[in-house]
mmCIF file of C-alpha atoms in Angstrom:
data_model
loop_
_atom_site.group_PDB
_atom_site.id
_atom_site.type_symbol
_atom_site.label_atom_id
_atom_site.label_comp_id
_atom_site.label_asym_id
_atom_site.label_seq_id
_atom_site.Cartn_x
_atom_site.Cartn_y
_atom_site.Cartn_z
ATOM 1 C CA MET V 206 -0.879 -19.516 6.920
ATOM 2 C CA PHE V 207 -3.812 -19.430 9.306
ATOM 3 C CA PHE V 208 -7.272 -18.020 8.695
ATOM 4 C CA ILE V 209 -9.565 -17.200 11.628
ATOM 5 C CA PRO V 210 -13.263 -16.181 11.528
ATOM 6 C CA ARG V 211 -14.087 -12.496 12.058
ATOM 7 C CA ILE V 212 -15.643 -12.824 15.500
ATOM 8 C CA ILE V 213 -12.376 -14.156 16.902
ATOM 9 C CA CYS V 214 -10.435 -11.307 15.301
ATOM 10 C CA LEU V 215 -12.771 -8.701 16.738
ATOM 11 C CA LEU V 216 -12.307 -10.194 20.192
ATOM 12 C CA ALA V 217 -8.579 -10.113 19.549
ATOM 13 C CA ALA V 218 -8.668 -6.388 18.852
ATOM 14 C CA ALA V 219 -9.881 -5.858 22.413
ATOM 15 C CA LEU V 220 -7.696 -8.457 24.091
ATOM 16 C CA LEU V 221 -4.543 -7.929 21.990
ATOM 17 C CA THR V 222 -3.959 -11.652 21.978
ATOM 18 C CA CYS V 223 -4.695 -12.638 18.367
ATOM 19 C CA TRP V 224 -1.961 -12.023 15.774
ATOM 20 C CA ILE V 225 -2.878 -13.559 12.424
ATOM 21 C CA PRO V 226 -1.919 -13.460 8.741
ATOM 22 C CA PHE V 227 -5.514 -12.800 7.699
ATOM 23 C CA ASN V 228 -8.633 -11.473 9.309
ATOM 24 C CA VAL V 229 -11.850 -11.965 7.421
ATOM 25 C CA SER V 230 -13.384 -9.381 5.117
ATOM 26 C CA ALA V 231 -17.069 -8.725 4.735
ATOM 27 C CA GLY V 232 -19.131 -6.170 2.916
ATOM 28 C CA SER V 233 -20.112 -5.289 -0.599
ATOM 29 C CA SER V 234 -20.165 -7.549 -3.616
ATOM 30 C CA PRO V 235 -17.329 -7.357 -6.123
ATOM 31 C CA VAL V 236 -17.536 -4.424 -8.485
ATOM 32 C CA VAL V 237 -16.391 -5.245 -12.004
ATOM 33 C CA PRO V 238 -16.523 -2.101 -14.152
ATOM 34 C CA SER V 239 -17.128 -2.326 -17.875
ATOM 35 C CA GLU V 240 -14.421 -1.424 -20.357
ATOM 36 C CA SER V 241 -14.455 -0.537 -24.026
ATOM 37 C CA SER V 242 -12.679 -2.706 -26.568
ATOM 38 C CA SER V 243 -9.625 -0.467 -26.201
ATOM 39 C CA GLY V 244 -9.439 -1.282 -22.493
ATOM 40 C CA LYS V 245 -10.450 2.272 -21.503
ATOM 41 C CA PRO V 246 -13.465 3.064 -19.320
ATOM 42 C CA THR V 247 -16.650 3.831 -21.201
ATOM 43 C CA THR V 248 -17.388 6.741 -18.857
ATOM 44 C CA GLU V 249 -15.073 8.731 -16.617
ATOM 45 C CA SER V 250 -15.922 9.202 -12.978
ATOM 46 C CA ALA V 251 -14.488 11.874 -10.705
ATOM 47 C CA TYR V 252 -13.243 9.058 -8.477
ATOM 48 C CA ALA V 253 -11.538 5.702 -8.837
ATOM 49 C CA GLU V 254 -13.300 2.504 -7.852
ATOM 50 C CA SER V 255 -10.088 0.801 -6.694
ATOM 51 C CA VAL V 256 -6.635 1.846 -5.510
ATOM 52 C CA ILE V 257 -3.368 -0.091 -5.575
ATOM 53 C CA LEU V 258 -0.659 1.193 -3.251
ATOM 54 C CA PHE V 259 2.802 -0.243 -3.869
ATOM 55 C CA VAL V 260 5.138 0.418 -0.918
ATOM 56 C CA LEU V 261 8.777 -0.206 -1.890
ATOM 57 C CA GLU V 262 12.102 0.151 -0.085
ATOM 58 C CA GLY V 263 15.553 1.212 -1.229
ATOM 59 C CA ILE V 264 14.269 3.081 -4.302
ATOM 60 C CA GLY V 265 15.619 6.428 -5.490
ATOM 61 C CA GLN V 266 15.739 8.480 -8.668
ATOM 62 C CA GLY V 267 18.636 6.432 -10.051
ATOM 63 C CA SER V 268 17.020 3.055 -9.421
ATOM 64 C CA PRO V 269 15.318 2.683 -12.830
ATOM 65 C CA LYS V 270 18.736 3.230 -14.420
ATOM 66 C CA ALA V 271 20.457 0.761 -12.111
ATOM 67 C CA GLY V 272 18.114 -2.054 -13.098
ATOM 68 C CA PRO V 273 15.366 -2.557 -15.689
ATOM 69 C CA MET V 274 12.073 -1.200 -14.298
ATOM 70 C CA PRO V 275 9.776 -0.765 -17.311
ATOM 71 C CA VAL V 276 6.582 -0.960 -15.237
ATOM 72 C CA LEU V 277 7.723 1.798 -12.865
ATOM 73 C CA ASN V 278 8.905 3.911 -15.794
ATOM 74 C CA ARG V 279 5.533 3.534 -17.499
ATOM 75 C CA LEU V 280 3.670 4.582 -14.356
ATOM 76 C CA VAL V 281 5.852 7.701 -14.146
ATOM 77 C CA LYS V 282 5.351 8.532 -17.837
ATOM 78 C CA GLU V 283 1.579 8.008 -17.714
ATOM 79 C CA GLY V 284 1.063 9.643 -14.333
ATOM 80 C CA SER V 285 2.260 12.320 -11.908
ATOM 81 C CA ALA V 286 5.515 11.900 -10.031
ATOM 82 C CA THR V 287 8.200 13.331 -7.807
ATOM 83 C CA TRP V 288 11.488 11.721 -6.805
ATOM 84 C CA SER V 289 11.927 14.089 -3.846
ATOM 85 C CA ALA V 290 9.170 13.023 -1.465
ATOM 86 C CA GLN V 291 10.132 12.858 2.197
ATOM 87 C CA THR V 292 9.977 9.754 4.348
ATOM 88 C CA VAL V 293 10.733 9.710 8.090
ATOM 89 C CA ALA V 294 14.156 10.303 9.614
ATOM 90 C CA PRO V 295 15.813 7.917 10.161
ATOM 91 C CA PRO V 296 13.915 5.951 7.494
ATOM 92 C CA LEU V 297 13.303 2.766 9.458
ATOM 93 C CA ARG V 298 10.729 0.297 8.131
ATOM 94 C CA LEU V 299 8.172 0.110 10.951
ATOM 95 C CA PRO V 300 8.101 3.848 11.886
ATOM 96 C CA ALA V 301 7.938 4.830 8.195
ATOM 97 C CA MET V 302 5.104 2.411 7.442
ATOM 98 C CA ALA V 303 3.260 3.651 10.526
ATOM 99 C CA THR V 304 3.580 7.229 9.227
ATOM 100 C CA LEU V 305 2.290 6.205 5.818
ATOM 101 C CA LEU V 306 -0.749 4.405 7.263
ATOM 102 C CA THR V 307 -1.665 6.784 10.106
ATOM 103 C CA GLY V 308 -0.945 10.051 8.297
ATOM 104 C CA LEU V 309 1.055 11.197 11.327
ATOM 105 C CA PRO V 310 4.762 11.905 11.879
ATOM 106 C CA VAL V 311 6.739 9.651 14.202
ATOM 107 C CA ASP V 312 6.509 12.027 17.165
ATOM 108 C CA LYS V 313 2.703 11.787 17.014
ATOM 109 C CA HIS V 314 2.095 8.122 16.239
ATOM 110 C CA GLY V 315 4.825 7.134 18.720
ATOM 111 C CA ILE V 316 6.217 4.052 16.930
ATOM 112 C CA THR V 317 9.993 4.586 17.132
ATOM 113 C CA TRP V 318 11.141 0.954 17.319
ATOM 114 C CA ASP V 319 11.755 -1.242 14.262
ATOM 115 C CA VAL V 320 10.886 -4.791 15.344
ATOM 116 C CA PHE V 321 7.580 -6.420 16.253
ATOM 117 C CA GLU V 322 6.998 -6.144 20.010
ATOM 118 C CA PHE V 323 3.849 -7.953 21.070
ATOM 119 C CA SER V 324 3.648 -6.195 24.431
ATOM 120 C CA ARG V 325 3.234 -2.784 22.787
ATOM 121 C CA GLY V 326 -0.019 -3.753 21.061
ATOM 122 C CA TYR V 327 -1.483 -2.024 18.017
ATOM 123 C CA PRO V 328 -1.002 1.670 17.202
ATOM 124 C CA ARG V 329 -3.425 3.939 19.033
ATOM 125 C CA PRO V 330 -4.082 6.405 16.180
ATOM 126 C CA PRO V 331 -6.583 5.326 13.515
ATOM 127 C CA THR V 332 -5.126 4.152 10.216
ATOM 128 C CA LEU V 333 -6.149 4.615 6.624
ATOM 129 C CA PHE V 334 -7.899 1.239 6.838
ATOM 130 C CA ASP V 335 -9.993 2.396 9.804
ATOM 131 C CA TYR V 336 -11.165 5.444 7.853
ATOM 132 C CA LEU V 337 -12.077 3.303 4.837
ATOM 133 C CA ASP V 338 -13.964 0.941 7.139
ATOM 134 C CA LEU V 339 -15.910 3.795 8.741
ATOM 135 C CA SER V 340 -16.735 5.291 5.334
ATOM 136 C CA GLY V 341 -19.245 2.559 4.651
ATOM 137 C CA GLY V 342 -17.293 -0.657 4.589
ATOM 138 C CA ARG V 343 -14.618 -0.128 1.947
ATOM 139 C CA ASP V 344 -12.571 -3.322 1.798
ATOM 140 C CA SER V 345 -8.780 -3.300 2.117
ATOM 141 C CA ALA V 346 -6.322 -6.142 1.493
ATOM 142 C CA ILE V 347 -2.753 -5.721 2.748
ATOM 143 C CA PHE V 348 0.213 -7.899 1.818
ATOM 144 C CA PHE V 349 3.295 -7.194 3.942
ATOM 145 C CA MET V 350 6.765 -8.699 3.458
ATOM 146 C CA ASP V 351 8.255 -8.242 6.913
ATOM 147 C CA GLU V 352 7.273 -9.677 10.279
ATOM 148 C CA SER V 353 7.917 -6.356 12.050
ATOM 149 C CA LEU V 354 4.757 -5.044 10.377
ATOM 150 C CA TYR V 355 2.611 -7.367 12.493
ATOM 151 C CA GLN V 356 2.677 -4.322 14.807
ATOM 152 C CA LEU V 357 0.329 -2.579 12.355
ATOM 153 C CA ALA V 358 -1.948 -5.554 11.538
ATOM 154 C CA LYS V 359 -4.825 -4.399 13.719
ATOM 155 C CA PRO V 360 -7.981 -6.509 13.180
ATOM 156 C CA ALA V 361 -10.786 -4.540 11.523
ATOM 157 C CA PRO V 362 -14.086 -5.633 9.972
ATOM 158 C CA TYR V 363 -13.179 -4.811 6.364
ATOM 159 C CA THR V 364 -9.418 -5.310 6.399
ATOM 160 C CA ASP V 365 -7.521 -8.476 5.402
ATOM 161 C CA TYR V 366 -3.822 -9.026 6.090
ATOM 162 C CA GLN V 367 -1.344 -11.547 4.796
ATOM 163 C CA MET V 368 2.261 -11.618 5.948
ATOM 164 C CA CYS V 369 5.523 -13.248 5.021
ATOM 165 C CA GLY V 370 9.121 -12.183 5.476
ATOM 166 C CA PRO V 371 12.796 -13.110 5.924
ATOM 167 C CA LEU V 372 11.901 -15.733 8.523
ATOM 168 C CA LYS V 373 10.231 -17.641 5.679
ATOM 169 C CA PRO V 374 12.920 -18.336 3.051
ATOM 170 C CA GLU V 375 10.268 -18.983 0.419
ATOM 171 C CA CYS V 376 8.972 -15.413 0.765
ATOM 172 C CA SER V 377 9.743 -13.371 -2.359
ATOM 173 C CA PRO V 378 7.961 -10.835 -4.573
ATOM 174 C CA GLU V 379 6.898 -13.718 -6.797
ATOM 175 C CA ARG V 380 5.463 -15.619 -3.822
ATOM 176 C CA LEU V 381 3.649 -12.508 -2.610
ATOM 177 C CA VAL V 382 2.059 -12.119 -6.055
ATOM 178 C CA SER V 383 0.906 -15.742 -5.859
ATOM 179 C CA TYR V 384 -0.767 -14.941 -2.515
ATOM 180 C CA ILE V 385 -2.537 -11.961 -4.104
ATOM 181 C CA ARG V 386 -3.658 -14.051 -7.049
ATOM 182 C CA GLN V 387 -4.986 -16.707 -4.660
ATOM 183 C CA TYR V 388 -6.783 -14.051 -2.644
ATOM 184 C CA PHE V 389 -8.454 -12.619 -5.746
ATOM 185 C CA ARG V 390 -9.524 -16.076 -6.861
ATOM 186 C CA LYS V 391 -11.091 -16.792 -3.480
ATOM 187 C CA ALA V 392 -12.647 -13.328 -3.186
ATOM 188 C CA SER V 393 -14.264 -13.487 -6.609
ATOM 189 C CA SER V 394 -15.492 -17.070 -6.123
ATOM 190 C CA GLY V 395 -17.349 -16.375 -2.875
ATOM 191 C CA HIS V 396 -15.949 -19.524 -1.257
ATOM 192 C CA GLY V 397 -13.199 -17.891 0.817
ATOM 193 C CA TYR V 398 -10.960 -19.841 3.167
ATOM 194 C CA GLY V 399 -13.646 -21.855 4.910
ATOM 195 C CA HIS V 400 -15.666 -18.660 5.140
ATOM 196 C CA ALA V 401 -16.759 -15.928 2.742
ATOM 197 C CA VAL V 402 -14.299 -13.359 1.371
ATOM 198 C CA PRO V 403 -17.055 -11.674 -0.589
ATOM 199 C CA ALA V 404 -15.418 -8.555 -2.069
ATOM 200 C CA LEU V 405 -12.476 -7.651 -4.212
ATOM 201 C CA PRO V 406 -10.634 -4.913 -2.325
ATOM 202 C CA HIS V 407 -11.230 -1.219 -2.876
ATOM 203 C CA LEU V 408 -7.670 -0.735 -1.598
ATOM 204 C CA LEU V 409 -4.833 -3.190 -2.178
ATOM 205 C CA VAL V 410 -1.537 -2.482 -0.381
ATOM 206 C CA VAL V 411 1.515 -4.396 -1.615
ATOM 207 C CA HIS V 412 4.791 -4.137 0.316
ATOM 208 C CA LEU V 413 7.878 -4.982 -1.785
ATOM 209 C CA PRO V 414 11.082 -4.359 0.230
ATOM 210 C CA ASP V 415 13.520 -6.596 -1.677
ATOM 211 C CA ALA V 416 15.476 -3.778 -3.341
ATOM 212 C CA GLY V 417 16.215 -2.176 0.020
ATOM 213 C CA ARG V 418 17.325 -5.461 1.523
ATOM 214 C CA ALA V 419 19.606 -6.233 -1.415
ATOM 215 C CA GLY V 420 21.125 -2.751 -1.417
ATOM 216 C CA ALA V 421 21.808 -2.857 2.327
ATOM 217 C CA ALA V 422 23.266 -6.368 2.233
ATOM 218 C CA HIS V 423 25.251 -6.275 -1.042
ATOM 219 C CA GLY V 424 25.643 -2.623 -2.033
ATOM 220 C CA TRP V 425 23.633 -0.215 -4.190
ATOM 221 C CA ALA V 426 25.704 -0.942 -7.304
ATOM 222 C CA SER V 427 25.629 -4.713 -6.860
ATOM 223 C CA LYS V 428 24.212 -7.366 -9.147
ATOM 224 C CA GLU V 429 21.916 -8.446 -6.318
ATOM 225 C CA TYR V 430 20.417 -4.943 -6.104
ATOM 226 C CA ARG V 431 19.789 -4.844 -9.862
ATOM 227 C CA GLU V 432 18.149 -8.267 -9.732
ATOM 228 C CA ALA V 433 15.957 -7.169 -6.839
ATOM 229 C CA LEU V 434 14.831 -4.101 -8.795
ATOM 230 C CA ARG V 435 13.851 -6.354 -11.679
ATOM 231 C CA SER V 436 11.943 -8.695 -9.364
ATOM 232 C CA VAL V 437 10.062 -5.835 -7.708
ATOM 233 C CA ASP V 438 9.147 -4.315 -11.068
ATOM 234 C CA GLN V 439 7.900 -7.648 -12.391
ATOM 235 C CA ALA V 440 5.782 -8.111 -9.267
ATOM 236 C CA MET V 441 4.137 -4.721 -9.801
ATOM 237 C CA GLY V 442 3.452 -5.660 -13.412
ATOM 238 C CA ALA V 443 1.891 -8.953 -12.346
ATOM 239 C CA VAL V 444 -0.461 -7.219 -9.893
ATOM 240 C CA LEU V 445 -1.511 -4.721 -12.560
ATOM 241 C CA GLY V 446 -2.100 -7.641 -14.911
ATOM 242 C CA LEU V 447 -4.319 -9.283 -12.311
ATOM 243 C CA PHE V 448 -6.455 -6.133 -12.071
ATOM 244 C CA LYS V 449 -6.712 -6.087 -15.855
ATOM 245 C CA GLU V 450 -7.836 -9.726 -15.882
ATOM 246 C CA HIS V 451 -10.693 -8.818 -13.537
ATOM 247 C CA GLY V 452 -11.718 -5.759 -15.569
ATOM 248 C CA LEU V 453 -10.665 -3.382 -12.793
ATOM 249 C CA LEU V 454 -7.587 -1.639 -14.159
ATOM 250 C CA ALA V 455 -9.279 1.116 -16.184
ATOM 251 C CA HIS V 456 -11.052 2.319 -13.025
ATOM 252 C CA THR V 457 -8.047 1.932 -10.718
ATOM 253 C CA THR V 458 -5.563 4.510 -9.464
ATOM 254 C CA VAL V 459 -2.044 3.279 -8.727
ATOM 255 C CA PHE V 460 0.256 4.847 -6.142
ATOM 256 C CA VAL V 461 3.924 3.982 -5.710
ATOM 257 C CA THR V 462 6.111 5.243 -2.901
ATOM 258 C CA ALA V 463 8.944 3.968 -0.711
ATOM 259 C CA LEU V 464 9.829 3.809 2.966
ATOM 260 C CA SER V 465 13.516 4.505 2.274
ATOM 261 C CA GLY V 466 15.777 5.754 -0.487
ATOM 262 C CA THR V 467 18.754 4.125 -2.137
ATOM 263 C CA ARG V 468 20.969 4.615 0.896
ATOM 264 C CA GLY V 469 18.137 4.454 3.417
ATOM 265 C CA ALA V 470 18.179 3.082 6.937
ATOM 266 C CA ILE V 471 17.081 -0.418 5.987
ATOM 267 C CA PRO V 472 17.732 -3.282 8.394
ATOM 268 C CA ASP V 473 20.340 -5.538 6.802
ATOM 269 C CA ALA V 474 18.582 -8.819 5.994
ATOM 270 C CA VAL V 475 21.774 -10.744 6.785
ATOM 271 C CA LYS V 476 23.340 -8.955 9.751
ATOM 272 C CA GLY V 477 20.345 -7.109 11.189
ATOM 273 C CA GLN V 478 22.355 -3.863 11.271
ATOM 274 C CA PRO V 479 20.767 -0.533 10.266
ATOM 275 C CA MET V 480 22.247 1.591 7.509
ATOM 276 C CA THR V 481 22.217 5.400 7.348
ATOM 277 C CA GLY V 482 21.369 7.720 4.482
ATOM 278 C CA SER V 483 18.740 9.310 2.255
ATOM 279 C CA VAL V 484 15.160 10.084 3.228
ATOM 280 C CA LEU V 485 14.178 11.134 -0.323
ATOM 281 C CA VAL V 486 11.856 8.669 -2.011
ATOM 282 C CA PRO V 487 9.599 8.491 -5.078
ATOM 283 C CA TRP V 488 5.919 9.345 -4.867
ATOM 284 C CA ILE V 489 3.992 8.415 -8.001
ATOM 285 C CA ALA V 490 0.295 8.467 -8.902
ATOM 286 C CA SER V 491 -0.981 7.001 -12.147
ATOM 287 C CA GLY V 492 -4.181 5.698 -13.689
ATOM 288 C CA ALA V 493 -7.822 6.701 -13.250
ATOM 289 C CA GLY V 494 -8.297 10.415 -12.619
ATOM 290 C CA ILE V 495 -4.571 11.283 -12.583
ATOM 291 C CA LYS V 496 -2.752 13.797 -14.800
ATOM 292 C CA ALA V 497 -0.366 12.169 -17.281
ATOM 293 C CA GLY V 498 3.240 13.299 -17.648
ATOM 294 C CA HIS V 499 2.997 15.692 -14.719
ATOM 295 C CA VAL V 500 5.939 16.603 -12.491
ATOM 296 C CA ILE V 501 4.727 17.250 -8.952
ATOM 297 C CA ARG V 502 5.934 20.706 -7.918
ATOM 298 C CA HIS V 503 4.745 21.057 -4.347
ATOM 299 C CA PRO V 504 6.459 19.320 -1.410
ATOM 300 C CA VAL V 505 5.201 15.785 -0.771
ATOM 301 C CA SER V 506 5.660 13.423 2.155
ATOM 302 C CA ILE V 507 4.708 9.775 2.492
ATOM 303 C CA LEU V 508 2.301 10.849 5.260
ATOM 304 C CA ASP V 509 0.244 12.580 2.536
ATOM 305 C CA THR V 510 -0.514 9.199 0.984
ATOM 306 C CA GLY V 511 -3.497 8.367 3.206
ATOM 307 C CA ALA V 512 -5.438 11.575 2.548
ATOM 308 C CA THR V 513 -4.711 11.311 -1.180
ATOM 309 C CA VAL V 514 -5.975 7.717 -1.324
ATOM 310 C CA MET V 515 -9.192 8.814 0.394
ATOM 311 C CA ARG V 516 -9.610 11.708 -2.054
ATOM 312 C CA THR V 517 -9.073 9.249 -4.920
ATOM 313 C CA LEU V 518 -11.968 7.096 -3.666
ATOM 314 C CA GLY V 519 -14.233 10.110 -3.111
ATOM 315 C CA LEU V 520 -14.012 10.067 0.680
ATOM 316 C CA GLU V 521 -13.595 12.994 3.045
ATOM 317 C CA THR V 522 -10.312 13.375 4.887
ATOM 318 C CA HIS V 523 -10.109 13.816 8.660
ATOM 319 C CA THR V 524 -8.826 17.005 10.229
ATOM 320 C CA GLU V 525 -6.871 15.228 12.975
ATOM 321 C CA TRP V 526 -4.490 13.923 10.316
ATOM 322 C CA ASP V 527 -1.295 15.687 9.361
ATOM 323 C CA SER V 528 -1.899 13.920 6.032
ATOM 324 C CA ARG V 529 -2.891 16.314 3.239
ATOM 325 C CA VAL V 530 -4.193 15.619 -0.256
ATOM 326 C CA VAL V 531 -1.658 15.986 -3.081
ATOM 327 C CA GLU V 532 -4.333 17.817 -5.070
ATOM 328 C CA GLU V 533 -2.210 18.800 -8.057
ATOM 329 C CA VAL V 534 -2.029 15.215 -9.381
ATOM 330 C CA PHE V 535 -5.779 15.011 -10.108
ATOM 331 C CA ARG V 536 -7.439 15.911 -13.399
ATOM 332 C CA ASN V 537 -10.610 16.803 -11.452
ATOM 333 C CA THR V 538 -9.220 19.282 -8.934
ATOM 334 C CA GLY V 539 -10.929 20.581 -5.812
ATOM 335 C CA THR V 540 -12.136 19.122 -2.533
ATOM 336 C CA VAL V 541 -14.265 16.003 -2.430
ATOM 337 C CA ALA V 542 -17.302 18.073 -1.417
ATOM 338 C CA ALA V 543 -16.764 20.531 -4.291
ATOM 339 C CA VAL V 544 -16.360 17.755 -6.842
ATOM 340 C CA ARG V 545 -19.543 16.085 -5.566
ATOM 341 C CA ARG V 546 -21.499 19.337 -5.887
ATOM 342 C CA ARG V 547 -20.193 19.825 -9.405
ATOM 343 C CA ASP V 548 -21.145 16.258 -10.349
ATOM 344 C CA GLY V 549 -24.615 16.627 -8.811
ATOM 345 C CA GLU V 550 -23.979 14.175 -5.956
ATOM 346 C CA HIS V 551 -25.443 14.630 -2.476
#
């Protein structure tokens, strides 16, 4: 792993010549909310202070029955969920992730290929991370598990990336969690990696594609697929545990979605051959400010994730997005502006 000071990364954004696992974060001090002895927040805000976005692959409605996924099941039970959200067609990793992050369909963001191509540069449309940055320096930390997603790792002042993938045999959900734990330790200590990483992230994105890879390579009823489901679920539990350790969990909203369903077009990790199939994926919201035990009734797409994350953090959405807020999942319903007026904010 390589860590490069921010000034170099900002130059790289203009020159398109700097591709790195991390670019440096700067901004606000860590926010550690107080909790009661029961672990619940002492006061309830209209907005969350942090968001975790888990982006899975090869997950469908039958996945929790195919392998033990108690963490995912708990998030569904305690939150709002649908198992019929739409991803892109065909559900390839890079185009689908680009849709999720830009809030635009493939024909608008223009990323139709599924491997990292340096010559194409970064996506032209702004991403969720750009909007968080422009909102006043909201920090984001992104942990991707596939080298193709370097295409989306555009340097930004308040965005940190770390990447591993099939080209690194040691890369696994457990290893990714260790990277996140290391990042949190450095961020909360103020020492950083030879420079300051002064803030715990307002938005943490965790990409966990192992179930999709196992299903494509070994079959959706295979032992390998069941083991991958277990590994992914344990990784989500470990990240939630890390937020609890830092006193953040009670004020955090958790989103879970997927780039592809259980027979999705996932590049085979062994043969590199695409599969064909379902574009229906889960879309789950749970935690601070979210209705419990709610079945989402309106149509949802993964491109709606960006606007909903911004609404969760109390930020205005942008009209140029196709992304729309999934408003029915919130206990405090209404637009950000309306909620602010009701709460007496300016």
